[in-house]
XYZ file of C-alpha atoms in Angstrom:
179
model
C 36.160 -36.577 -8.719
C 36.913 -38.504 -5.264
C 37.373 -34.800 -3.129
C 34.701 -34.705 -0.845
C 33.109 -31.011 -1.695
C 32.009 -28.960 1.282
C 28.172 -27.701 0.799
C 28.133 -24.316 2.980
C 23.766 -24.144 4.126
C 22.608 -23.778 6.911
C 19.510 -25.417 4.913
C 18.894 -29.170 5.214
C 16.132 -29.539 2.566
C 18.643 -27.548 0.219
C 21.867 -29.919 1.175
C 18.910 -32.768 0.054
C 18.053 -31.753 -2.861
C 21.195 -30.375 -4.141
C 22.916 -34.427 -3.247
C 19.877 -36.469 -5.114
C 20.006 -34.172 -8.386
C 24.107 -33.815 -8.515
C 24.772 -37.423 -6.995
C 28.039 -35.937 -5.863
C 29.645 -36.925 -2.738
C 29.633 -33.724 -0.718
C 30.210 -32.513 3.324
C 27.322 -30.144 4.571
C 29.178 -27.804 6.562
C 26.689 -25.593 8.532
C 28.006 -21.738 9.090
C 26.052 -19.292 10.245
C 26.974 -16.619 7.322
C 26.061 -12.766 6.916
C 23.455 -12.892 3.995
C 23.742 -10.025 1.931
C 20.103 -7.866 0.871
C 20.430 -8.039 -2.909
C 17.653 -9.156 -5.597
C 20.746 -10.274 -8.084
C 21.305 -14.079 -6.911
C 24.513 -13.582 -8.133
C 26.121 -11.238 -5.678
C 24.276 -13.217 -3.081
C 26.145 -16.811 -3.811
C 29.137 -14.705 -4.449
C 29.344 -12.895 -1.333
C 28.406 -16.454 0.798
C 31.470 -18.053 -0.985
C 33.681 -15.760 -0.212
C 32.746 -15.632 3.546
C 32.500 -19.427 3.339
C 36.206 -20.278 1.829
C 37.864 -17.032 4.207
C 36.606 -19.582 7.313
C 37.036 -22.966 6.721
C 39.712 -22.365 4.153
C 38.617 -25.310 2.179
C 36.556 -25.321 -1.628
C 33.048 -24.287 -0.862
C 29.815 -24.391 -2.899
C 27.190 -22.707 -2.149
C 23.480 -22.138 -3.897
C 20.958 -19.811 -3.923
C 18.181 -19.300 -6.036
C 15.758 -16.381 -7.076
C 12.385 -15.665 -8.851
C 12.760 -12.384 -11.125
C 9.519 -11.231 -12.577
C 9.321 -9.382 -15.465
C 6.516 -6.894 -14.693
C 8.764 -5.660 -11.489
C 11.940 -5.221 -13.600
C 13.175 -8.470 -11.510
C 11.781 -8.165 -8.046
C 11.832 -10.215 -6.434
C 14.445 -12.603 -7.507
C 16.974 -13.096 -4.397
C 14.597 -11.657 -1.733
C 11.534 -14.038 -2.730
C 11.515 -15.631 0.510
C 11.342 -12.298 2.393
C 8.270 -11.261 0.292
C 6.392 -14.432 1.317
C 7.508 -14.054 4.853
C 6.440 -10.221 4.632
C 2.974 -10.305 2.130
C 2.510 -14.203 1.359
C 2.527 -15.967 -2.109
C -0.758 -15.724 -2.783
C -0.766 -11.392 -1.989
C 2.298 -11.282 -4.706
C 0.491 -13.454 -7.544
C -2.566 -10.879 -6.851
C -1.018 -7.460 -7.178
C 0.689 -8.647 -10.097
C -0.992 -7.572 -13.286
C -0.787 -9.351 -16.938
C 2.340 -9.563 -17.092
C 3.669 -12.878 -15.874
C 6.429 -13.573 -17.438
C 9.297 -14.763 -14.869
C 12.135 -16.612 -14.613
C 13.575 -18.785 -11.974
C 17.492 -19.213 -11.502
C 20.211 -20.664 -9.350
C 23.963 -19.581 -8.758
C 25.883 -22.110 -7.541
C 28.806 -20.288 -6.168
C 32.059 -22.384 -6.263
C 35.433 -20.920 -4.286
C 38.694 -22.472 -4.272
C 42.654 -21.103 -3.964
C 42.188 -20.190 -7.296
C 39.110 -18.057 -6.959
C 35.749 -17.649 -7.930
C 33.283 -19.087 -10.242
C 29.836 -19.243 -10.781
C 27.268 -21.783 -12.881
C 24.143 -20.711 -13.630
C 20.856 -22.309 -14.192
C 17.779 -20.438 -15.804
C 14.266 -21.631 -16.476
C 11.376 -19.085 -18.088
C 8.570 -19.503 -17.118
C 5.470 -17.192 -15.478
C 4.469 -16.711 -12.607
C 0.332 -18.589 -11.697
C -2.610 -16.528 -10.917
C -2.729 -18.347 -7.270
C -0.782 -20.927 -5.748
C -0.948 -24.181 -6.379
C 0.315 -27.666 -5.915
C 1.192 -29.728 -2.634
C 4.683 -30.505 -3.086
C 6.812 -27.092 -2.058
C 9.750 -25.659 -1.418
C 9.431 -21.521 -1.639
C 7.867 -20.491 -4.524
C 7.307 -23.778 -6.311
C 3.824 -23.360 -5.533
C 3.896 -20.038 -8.126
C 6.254 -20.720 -10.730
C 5.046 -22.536 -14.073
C 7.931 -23.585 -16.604
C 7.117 -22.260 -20.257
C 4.828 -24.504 -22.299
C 4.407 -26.671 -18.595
C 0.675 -26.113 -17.107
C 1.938 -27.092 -14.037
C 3.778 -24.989 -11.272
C 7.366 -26.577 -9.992
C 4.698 -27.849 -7.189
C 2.202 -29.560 -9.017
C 4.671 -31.595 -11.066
C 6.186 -33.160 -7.537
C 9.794 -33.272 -6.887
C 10.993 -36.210 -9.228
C 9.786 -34.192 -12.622
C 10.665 -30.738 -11.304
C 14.304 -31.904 -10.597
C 14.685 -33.046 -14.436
C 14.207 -30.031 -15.594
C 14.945 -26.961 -12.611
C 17.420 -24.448 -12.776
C 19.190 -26.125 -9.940
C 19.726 -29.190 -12.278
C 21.455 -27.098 -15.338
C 23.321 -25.011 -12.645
C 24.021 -28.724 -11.192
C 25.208 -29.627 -14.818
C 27.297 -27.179 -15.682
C 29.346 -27.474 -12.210
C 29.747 -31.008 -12.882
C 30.820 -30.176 -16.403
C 33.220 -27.645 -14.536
C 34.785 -30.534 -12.086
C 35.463 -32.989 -15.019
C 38.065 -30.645 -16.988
């Protein structure tokens, strides 16, 4: 597809990563957008896109992502970052108890004149009993793929980007642009 796609983030690491996984050719546009409090990622990306297309009036993509853990009937999947900012990483792999079991996924939100539509990307996985790893973006440092030893962090960014829920999300919205 030769339309240039307009990336709505106000995130430069996110505009990054989101170019060398989908190799499309897309415009970071940087709005400063009203971020809704919800722990469905979902509504989130939903909510940005609208806001995003009702200003530039132009198809927008947005992504976000979220980390739902089991044991806390999905907490704290789109509000992650605000429990590291407000308790750490570290505190939340602590107070959980055995149960681990998590899953890590990304909406990419996609608005156009004809609407709304959303890929999503899922991996399960569980949650480590500390953090660990150098390379990290968010949570990477606490999230372990099933049957992968290794958090997101540990594996560095080339092996985590074969196989993250930002890559099938990526997928399926390239699948998406091709019919």
């Amino acid at each position: 597809m030769s339309m240039k796609i307009n990336f709505v983030t106000s995130n430069q690491y996110k505009f990054k990563e989101f170019t060398e996984i989908s190799g499309l050719d897309l415009a970071r546009v940087n709005l400063d957008l009203e971020e809704i409090q919800a722990v469905d990622v979902g509504k989130v990306a939903e909510h940005k896109a609208r806001q995003a297309f009702a200003i530039i009036k132009k198809p927008v993509i947005v992504a976000d992502t979220g980390l739902y853990c089991e044991a806390w009937k999905g907490l704290p999947g789109a509000l992650a970052k605000w429990f590291d900012q407000t308790i750490g990483y570290a505190k939340l792999c602590n107070l959980l108890g055995e149960d681990r079991a998590a899953r890590a996924q990304t909406v990419i939100g996609y608005y156009d004149q004809n609407g709304y539509r959303a890929f999503v990307g899922e991996v399960q996985g569980e949650i480590a009993k500390s953090p660990r790893g150098d390379y990290a973006f968010g949570w990477d440092v606490i999230f372990a793929p099933k049957g992968c030893n290794q958090t997101f962090a540990e594996m560095g960014k080339n092996e985590k980007n074969k196989i993250s829920m930002l890559k099938i999300a990526i997928d399926k919205f390239k699948d998406f642009l091709q019919e």
